[in-house]
XYZ file of C-alpha atoms in Angstrom:
255
model
C 7.508 1.461 -19.679
C 4.474 1.139 -17.243
C 4.501 2.465 -13.847
C 1.618 1.763 -11.671
C 1.192 3.906 -8.464
C 0.216 1.705 -5.546
C 0.690 4.405 -3.031
C 2.204 7.921 -2.983
C 1.604 9.785 0.106
C 3.715 10.712 3.062
C 1.311 9.548 5.585
C -1.559 7.077 5.644
C -5.209 7.714 5.804
C -8.307 6.160 4.414
C -7.720 5.996 0.610
C -4.249 7.538 0.982
C -1.481 4.837 0.783
C 2.195 5.274 1.468
C 4.764 4.855 -1.267
C 5.079 2.009 -3.796
C 5.412 1.905 -7.273
C 4.873 -1.292 -9.503
C 7.193 -1.095 -12.587
C 5.889 -3.461 -15.399
C 4.688 -6.649 -13.534
C 7.736 -7.822 -11.565
C 9.531 -4.806 -10.037
C 8.479 -2.591 -7.035
C 10.007 0.669 -6.125
C 9.585 0.802 -2.304
C 6.926 -1.339 -0.486
C 4.829 0.923 1.656
C 1.588 -0.347 0.075
C 1.516 -3.574 -1.757
C -0.513 -6.293 -0.180
C -3.724 -4.070 0.329
C -3.673 -3.184 -3.297
C -2.292 -6.061 -5.475
C -4.158 -9.475 -5.868
C -2.141 -12.447 -4.689
C -1.683 -13.482 -8.149
C -0.183 -9.945 -9.017
C 2.078 -10.299 -5.930
C 3.506 -13.788 -7.256
C 4.724 -12.028 -10.271
C 7.115 -9.683 -8.240
C 10.678 -10.540 -8.514
C 12.628 -7.495 -7.357
C 11.990 -4.635 -4.727
C 14.208 -1.647 -4.831
C 14.265 0.106 -1.338
C 15.065 3.784 -1.335
C 15.425 3.794 2.571
C 14.219 1.922 5.689
C 11.580 4.188 7.004
C 8.368 2.186 7.748
C 6.294 3.813 5.053
C 8.618 2.660 2.396
C 9.324 -0.890 3.717
C 6.481 -2.162 5.671
C 4.607 -4.446 3.096
C 7.836 -6.391 2.513
C 7.016 -8.195 5.458
C 3.370 -9.077 4.599
C 4.559 -9.754 1.009
C 7.081 -12.243 2.078
C 4.382 -13.792 4.240
C 1.967 -14.100 1.406
C 4.450 -15.591 -0.936
C 5.623 -18.025 1.516
C 2.138 -19.421 2.141
C 1.227 -19.504 -1.670
C 4.519 -21.792 -1.741
C 6.375 -19.747 -4.206
C 9.828 -21.169 -4.970
C 11.765 -18.479 -6.671
C 13.220 -15.947 -4.133
C 12.119 -12.390 -3.695
C 15.221 -10.164 -4.301
C 15.392 -7.011 -1.913
C 17.912 -4.479 -3.445
C 19.432 -1.481 -2.070
C 22.783 -0.221 -0.299
C 24.467 -2.408 2.340
C 23.422 -0.056 5.255
C 19.938 0.076 4.320
C 19.741 -3.891 3.758
C 21.364 -4.305 7.163
C 18.784 -2.108 8.822
C 15.869 -4.030 7.125
C 17.435 -7.232 8.218
C 18.373 -6.299 11.744
C 15.013 -4.318 12.507
C 12.149 -6.197 10.479
C 13.334 -9.614 9.498
C 14.997 -10.495 12.911
C 12.495 -13.196 14.272
C 11.094 -10.617 16.737
C 9.101 -8.262 14.557
C 8.879 -10.739 11.659
C 10.040 -14.145 10.702
C 13.590 -14.058 9.167
C 12.450 -15.048 5.580
C 16.155 -14.899 4.291
C 16.515 -18.144 6.115
C 12.997 -19.521 5.636
C 12.276 -22.216 4.464
C 16.067 -22.730 4.538
C 19.369 -20.909 4.423
C 20.210 -22.414 1.167
C 16.735 -21.774 -0.445
C 15.419 -18.868 1.299
C 12.210 -16.866 0.315
C 14.117 -13.658 0.558
C 17.524 -12.710 -0.800
C 19.271 -9.333 -0.316
C 21.037 -7.755 -3.078
C 23.552 -5.033 -2.102
C 24.002 -2.208 -4.546
C 27.070 0.025 -4.476
C 26.141 3.670 -4.738
C 27.495 5.264 -8.006
C 27.950 1.712 -9.842
C 25.650 0.392 -12.437
C 24.200 -3.315 -12.151
C 22.114 -5.402 -14.305
C 19.144 -6.915 -12.619
C 16.926 -8.704 -14.847
C 16.079 -6.561 -17.973
C 16.994 -3.261 -15.773
C 20.164 -1.416 -15.647
C 20.192 0.033 -12.290
C 22.292 2.750 -10.654
C 21.896 3.649 -7.013
C 22.764 7.246 -5.944
C 22.836 8.636 -2.562
C 20.399 11.447 -1.703
C 20.145 13.647 1.398
C 17.432 12.438 3.865
C 17.588 11.903 7.692
C 18.526 8.483 7.212
C 20.710 6.544 4.520
C 18.643 6.963 1.277
C 19.142 5.987 -2.171
C 17.769 7.237 -5.541
C 17.527 4.707 -8.336
C 18.178 5.455 -12.062
C 16.308 2.690 -13.861
C 17.078 2.048 -17.676
C 15.604 -0.517 -20.139
C 15.575 -0.311 -23.965
C 17.042 3.282 -24.017
C 14.607 4.725 -21.718
C 15.434 5.981 -18.144
C 13.354 6.770 -15.185
C 14.985 8.359 -11.963
C 13.301 7.512 -8.658
C 14.874 9.878 -5.942
C 13.206 8.550 -2.881
C 12.775 10.978 0.155
C 15.214 13.690 -0.042
C 15.896 17.343 0.817
C 18.165 19.605 -1.321
C 20.961 17.192 -2.844
C 23.601 17.792 -5.585
C 25.039 14.826 -7.318
C 21.852 13.250 -8.700
C 21.099 16.207 -10.739
C 24.748 15.892 -12.524
C 23.718 12.299 -13.217
C 20.302 13.285 -14.376
C 21.593 15.932 -16.655
C 24.071 13.426 -18.461
C 21.516 10.648 -18.801
C 20.414 10.159 -22.334
C 16.762 8.743 -22.690
C 15.662 10.257 -19.310
C 11.911 10.343 -19.561
C 10.765 10.875 -15.994
C 11.993 11.922 -12.479
C 9.869 10.806 -9.557
C 10.636 13.133 -6.619
C 8.948 14.042 -3.354
C 7.321 17.216 -2.301
C 6.148 16.434 1.082
C 5.088 19.847 2.903
C 4.033 23.470 2.033
C 6.102 26.490 2.135
C 4.817 27.480 5.270
C 6.491 24.460 6.987
C 9.909 25.180 5.290
C 11.664 24.819 8.661
C 10.370 21.313 9.449
C 10.944 20.319 5.796
C 14.735 21.170 6.205
C 14.822 19.458 9.529
C 13.308 16.286 8.356
C 15.013 16.173 4.935
C 11.951 16.757 2.709
C 11.048 19.176 -0.055
C 8.540 21.964 -0.484
C 7.477 23.446 -3.920
C 10.008 26.283 -3.282
C 12.965 23.771 -2.856
C 11.786 21.486 -5.558
C 12.007 24.470 -7.981
C 15.478 25.237 -6.701
C 16.458 21.727 -7.301
C 14.974 21.272 -10.747
C 17.190 24.270 -11.717
C 20.312 22.221 -10.998
C 19.225 19.821 -13.796
C 20.741 20.818 -17.355
C 20.694 19.307 -20.837
C 17.570 17.200 -20.285
C 13.753 17.974 -19.728
C 11.986 15.058 -18.407
C 8.560 14.919 -16.898
C 8.394 15.597 -13.159
C 6.039 13.235 -11.056
C 5.608 14.374 -7.633
C 4.626 12.168 -4.658
C 4.847 11.829 -0.809
C 2.558 14.782 0.047
C 1.339 14.855 3.576
C -2.365 14.448 2.982
C -3.258 17.239 5.498
C -1.399 19.851 3.376
C -2.266 18.561 -0.105
C -4.381 21.546 -1.232
C -1.712 23.971 -0.017
C 1.080 22.050 -1.950
C -0.985 21.997 -5.059
C -1.573 25.813 -5.080
C 2.126 26.203 -4.733
C 3.059 23.823 -7.371
C 0.603 25.407 -9.610
C 2.179 28.837 -8.917
C 5.424 27.500 -10.341
C 3.797 27.400 -13.712
C 5.752 24.464 -14.973
C 3.772 22.118 -17.416
C 6.353 19.411 -16.945
C 5.391 18.893 -13.236
C 2.666 16.471 -12.226
C 1.143 15.461 -9.047
C 0.392 11.877 -9.054
C -2.420 9.937 -7.353
C -2.887 6.405 -5.982
C -3.950 3.980 -8.720
C -2.623 6.061 -11.580
C -0.842 4.292 -14.379
C 1.924 6.331 -16.025
C 3.598 5.291 -19.396
C 6.921 6.603 -20.279
């Protein structure tokens, strides 16, 4: 399983892109930074986008990707996948013919460029070669984590989250779990604002990982606020957990 990090930061600055992962050639996990990174040819390969939540740093480039695919005359629809509430939010506030054209009705209602696929939290669904299970996590807005499984290997993308519970039970019972991608946005000195905004610090990350039993996957951290990156790195290093890795834009991870 090849995962390319298109963007992994919690804010945008030069050379610091917001969240998006390319899985293989045709699946995106979030779409915060897609079109500035991928060539048009690479963009044309994308079939599914899994959206953890509707905050702009995770969905912004769905709009630009749709625009590019339409004018490249792609005929196959781009499928945007998430819970009903998240899909409705994206449709209502982005593809509403005010902020952006409604590509779920363009070029026609019967053959749109974008199709929305609603996933029921807790249930498993086959999409392409992937067996996907959406799970709710705890953020300031409705947010999903996605357990992605193919050929006996699984990866869990937890999205933006503060301390949560149910996903760790699922992780502990998942055979073949190779990796968990989880945010760590702020340093311990900002624990109060992290708690209020539904984010993790290295301290709360460590507490979350202790909730997971039976498995020992690699842990990939993302969504750091760039202004606090060095402070977060020092605190993560102090955890002395060799399974924890802080990822970078452009990195390719194979699991």
